[in-house]
CSV table of N, CA and C in Angstrom, one decimal:
chain,number,residue,atom,x,y,z
A,6,MET,N,19.4,24.3,5.1
A,6,MET,CA,20.7,24.3,5.3
A,6,MET,C,20.2,25.9,6.2
A,7,PRO,N,21.5,25.5,7.1
A,7,PRO,CA,21.2,26.6,8.0
A,7,PRO,C,22.0,28.1,7.9
A,8,GLU,N,22.9,27.9,6.6
A,8,GLU,CA,23.4,29.1,6.1
A,8,GLU,C,22.0,30.5,5.5
A,9,ILE,N,21.4,29.5,5.1
A,9,ILE,CA,20.3,30.9,4.4
A,9,ILE,C,18.9,30.7,5.6
A,10,ALA,N,18.8,30.3,6.7
A,10,ALA,CA,17.5,30.9,7.9
A,10,ALA,C,17.5,32.1,8.0
A,11,ASN,N,16.7,32.3,8.7
A,11,ASN,CA,16.3,33.6,8.3
A,11,ASN,C,16.4,34.3,7.4
A,12,TYR,N,16.0,34.2,6.5
A,12,TYR,CA,15.9,35.1,5.3
A,12,TYR,C,17.2,35.6,4.5
A,13,LYS,N,17.8,35.6,5.7
A,13,LYS,CA,19.8,35.8,5.2
A,13,LYS,C,20.5,34.7,3.5
A,14,THR,N,21.1,34.8,3.5
A,14,THR,CA,22.2,34.0,2.2
A,14,THR,C,23.5,34.6,2.9
A,15,PRO,N,24.6,33.8,1.9
A,15,PRO,CA,26.1,33.9,2.3
A,15,PRO,C,26.2,35.1,1.6
A,16,ILE,N,25.5,35.5,0.6
A,16,ILE,CA,25.6,36.5,-0.4
A,16,ILE,C,25.5,37.9,0.2
A,17,GLU,N,26.5,38.9,0.7
A,17,GLU,CA,26.1,40.4,1.0
A,17,GLU,C,24.4,40.8,0.3
A,18,GLY,N,23.7,41.1,0.9
A,18,GLY,CA,23.0,41.8,0.8
A,18,GLY,C,22.0,41.2,-0.2
A,19,LEU,N,21.7,40.0,-0.2
A,19,LEU,CA,21.0,38.8,-1.2
A,19,LEU,C,19.7,38.5,0.3
A,20,PHE,N,18.4,38.7,0.0
A,20,PHE,CA,18.0,37.7,0.9
A,20,PHE,C,16.8,36.7,-0.2
A,21,LEU,N,16.2,35.7,0.4
A,21,LEU,CA,15.5,35.0,0.8
A,21,LEU,C,14.5,34.9,0.8
A,22,THR,N,13.3,34.3,0.0
A,22,THR,CA,11.8,34.6,0.6
A,22,THR,C,11.1,34.0,-0.4
A,23,GLY,N,9.6,33.3,0.2
A,23,GLY,CA,8.9,32.9,-0.8
A,23,GLY,C,8.3,31.7,0.0
A,24,ALA,N,7.3,30.6,-0.5
A,24,ALA,CA,6.7,29.8,-0.2
A,24,ALA,C,7.7,28.8,0.3
A,25,GLY,N,8.5,28.5,0.5
A,25,GLY,CA,9.9,27.6,0.7
A,25,GLY,C,10.5,28.4,2.2
A,26,THR,N,10.0,29.3,2.4
A,26,THR,CA,11.0,29.9,3.8
A,26,THR,C,9.2,29.7,4.7
A,27,HIS,N,10.0,30.0,6.0
A,27,HIS,CA,9.5,30.1,6.9
A,27,HIS,C,8.5,31.3,6.6
A,28,PRO,N,6.4,31.3,7.3
A,28,PRO,CA,6.1,30.1,7.9
A,28,PRO,C,5.5,28.9,6.8
A,29,GLY,N,5.5,29.1,5.2
A,29,GLY,CA,5.4,27.7,4.6
A,29,GLY,C,4.7,29.1,3.5
A,30,GLY,N,4.2,27.8,2.2
A,30,GLY,CA,3.5,28.2,1.6
A,30,GLY,C,1.7,28.4,1.5
A,31,SER,N,1.3,29.1,2.1
A,31,SER,CA,0.1,29.6,1.9
A,31,SER,C,0.4,30.6,1.6
A,32,ILE,N,-1.0,31.7,1.1
A,32,ILE,CA,-1.7,32.9,0.8
A,32,ILE,C,-1.4,34.0,1.8
A,33,SER,N,-0.9,34.1,2.1
A,33,SER,CA,-0.6,34.9,3.7
A,33,SER,C,0.1,36.1,3.7
A,34,GLY,N,1.2,36.3,3.0
A,34,GLY,CA,1.7,37.5,2.7
A,34,GLY,C,3.0,37.2,3.2
A,35,MET,N,3.0,36.3,4.9
A,35,MET,CA,4.1,36.7,5.7
A,35,MET,C,5.2,35.9,5.4
A,36,PRO,N,5.7,35.3,4.8
A,36,PRO,CA,7.4,35.3,4.3
A,36,PRO,C,7.8,36.1,3.9
A,37,GLY,N,6.9,36.9,3.2
A,37,GLY,CA,7.8,38.4,2.6
A,37,GLY,C,7.4,39.3,3.6
A,38,ARG,N,6.6,39.5,4.7
A,38,ARG,CA,7.1,39.7,5.4
A,38,ARG,C,7.9,40.2,6.4
A,39,ASN,N,8.2,39.2,6.7
A,39,ASN,CA,9.4,38.5,7.5
A,39,ASN,C,10.6,38.7,7.0
A,40,CYS,N,10.7,38.7,5.4
A,40,CYS,CA,11.8,39.1,5.0
A,40,CYS,C,12.6,40.7,4.7
A,41,ALA,N,11.2,41.4,4.9
A,41,ALA,CA,11.0,42.4,4.9
A,41,ALA,C,11.6,43.5,5.9
A,42,ARG,N,11.2,42.8,7.2
A,42,ARG,CA,11.8,42.9,8.4
A,42,ARG,C,13.1,42.8,9.1
A,43,VAL,N,13.7,41.7,8.4
A,43,VAL,CA,15.1,41.2,8.2
A,43,VAL,C,15.8,42.4,7.2
A,44,PHE,N,15.1,42.7,6.4
A,44,PHE,CA,16.2,43.5,5.7
A,44,PHE,C,16.0,44.8,5.9
A,45,LEU,N,15.0,45.2,7.0
A,45,LEU,CA,14.8,47.0,7.2
A,45,LEU,C,16.0,46.7,8.3
A,46,LYS,N,16.2,46.1,9.4
A,46,LYS,CA,16.6,45.5,10.4
A,46,LYS,C,18.0,45.5,10.5
A,47,SER,N,18.9,44.8,8.6
A,47,SER,CA,20.2,44.8,8.7
A,47,SER,C,20.3,46.4,7.7
A,48,GLU,N,19.5,47.1,7.1
A,48,GLU,CA,20.1,48.8,6.6
A,48,GLU,C,19.5,49.6,7.7
A,49,GLN,N,18.7,49.5,8.7
A,49,GLN,CA,18.5,50.6,10.0
A,49,GLN,C,18.4,50.0,11.3
A,50,PRO,N,19.1,49.1,11.7
A,50,PRO,CA,18.9,48.2,12.9
A,50,PRO,C,18.2,49.1,13.7
A,51,PHE,N,18.4,50.9,14.5
A,51,PHE,CA,17.9,50.6,15.8
A,51,PHE,C,16.3,51.6,15.3
A,52,VAL,N,16.3,52.4,13.7
A,52,VAL,CA,15.2,52.7,14.0
A,52,VAL,C,14.2,51.7,14.0
A,53,GLN,N,14.6,50.6,13.0
A,53,GLN,CA,13.7,49.9,12.5
A,53,GLN,C,13.1,49.2,14.3
A,54,THR,N,14.1,48.5,14.8
A,54,THR,CA,13.8,48.5,16.9
A,54,THR,C,12.8,49.3,17.0
A,55,LEU,N,12.7,50.3,16.6
A,55,LEU,CA,12.1,50.9,17.4
A,55,LEU,C,10.9,51.5,16.7
A,56,LYS,N,10.2,51.4,15.4
A,56,LYS,CA,8.8,51.3,15.0
A,56,LYS,C,8.5,49.9,15.2
A,57,ASP,N,9.3,49.1,15.3
A,57,ASP,CA,8.4,47.3,15.7
A,57,ASP,C,8.0,47.4,17.1
A,58,LEU,N,8.5,48.0,18.0
A,58,LEU,CA,8.6,48.3,19.3
A,58,LEU,C,7.4,49.0,19.2
A,59,SER,N,6.8,50.5,18.5
A,59,SER,CA,6.0,51.4,18.7
A,59,SER,C,4.9,50.6,18.3
A,60,ASN,N,4.6,49.7,17.0
A,60,ASN,CA,3.6,48.9,16.4
A,60,ASN,C,3.2,47.8,17.2
A,61,SER,N,4.5,46.7,18.4
A,61,SER,CA,4.1,46.2,19.3
A,61,SER,C,2.6,46.9,20.3
A,62,VAL,N,3.4,48.1,20.8
A,62,VAL,CA,2.5,48.8,21.9
A,62,VAL,C,1.7,48.8,21.7
A,63,LYS,N,1.3,49.6,20.3
A,63,LYS,CA,-0.2,49.7,19.8
A,63,LYS,C,-1.5,48.7,19.6
A,64,SER,N,-0.2,47.6,19.4
A,64,SER,CA,-1.3,46.4,19.1
A,64,SER,C,-1.9,45.5,20.3
A,65,THR,N,-0.8,46.3,21.3
A,65,THR,CA,-1.2,45.6,22.4
A,65,THR,C,-2.2,46.5,23.0
A,66,VAL,N,-1.9,47.7,22.9
A,66,VAL,CA,-2.8,48.3,24.0
A,66,VAL,C,-4.8,48.5,22.6
A,67,GLY,N,-4.4,48.4,21.5
A,67,GLY,CA,-5.9,48.2,20.6
A,67,GLY,C,-6.4,46.7,21.5
A,68,SER,N,-5.4,45.5,21.0
A,68,SER,CA,-6.1,44.2,22.3
A,68,SER,C,-6.5,44.5,23.3
A,69,VAL,N,-6.4,44.9,24.4
A,69,VAL,CA,-6.6,45.6,25.5
A,69,VAL,C,-8.1,46.4,25.8
A,70,LEU,N,-7.9,48.1,25.3
A,70,LEU,CA,-8.7,48.2,25.0
A,70,LEU,C,-9.9,48.5,24.0
A,71,GLY,N,-9.6,47.4,23.2
A,71,GLY,CA,-10.4,47.9,22.1
A,71,GLY,C,-10.7,48.8,21.0
A,72,VAL,N,-9.7,49.2,21.0
A,72,VAL,CA,-9.4,50.2,19.6
A,72,VAL,C,-8.4,50.3,18.7
A,73,PHE,N,-7.9,51.3,17.9
A,73,PHE,CA,-7.3,51.2,17.3
A,73,PHE,C,-7.7,50.7,15.9
């Protein structure tokens, strides 16, 4: 159902995660991580965006330079 895509539901403050959400039912923890990111962005959008950007830059620099 499109109404519950991206871990959000029509009910304010209710988020959906688990084996039935993207990326599926493997033992990776990714559905929970993705849902947590959506929740954090809904609570503090600017702060979380800055944290995500910082983590992306660190990851990229670490990959290129072989550090971190």
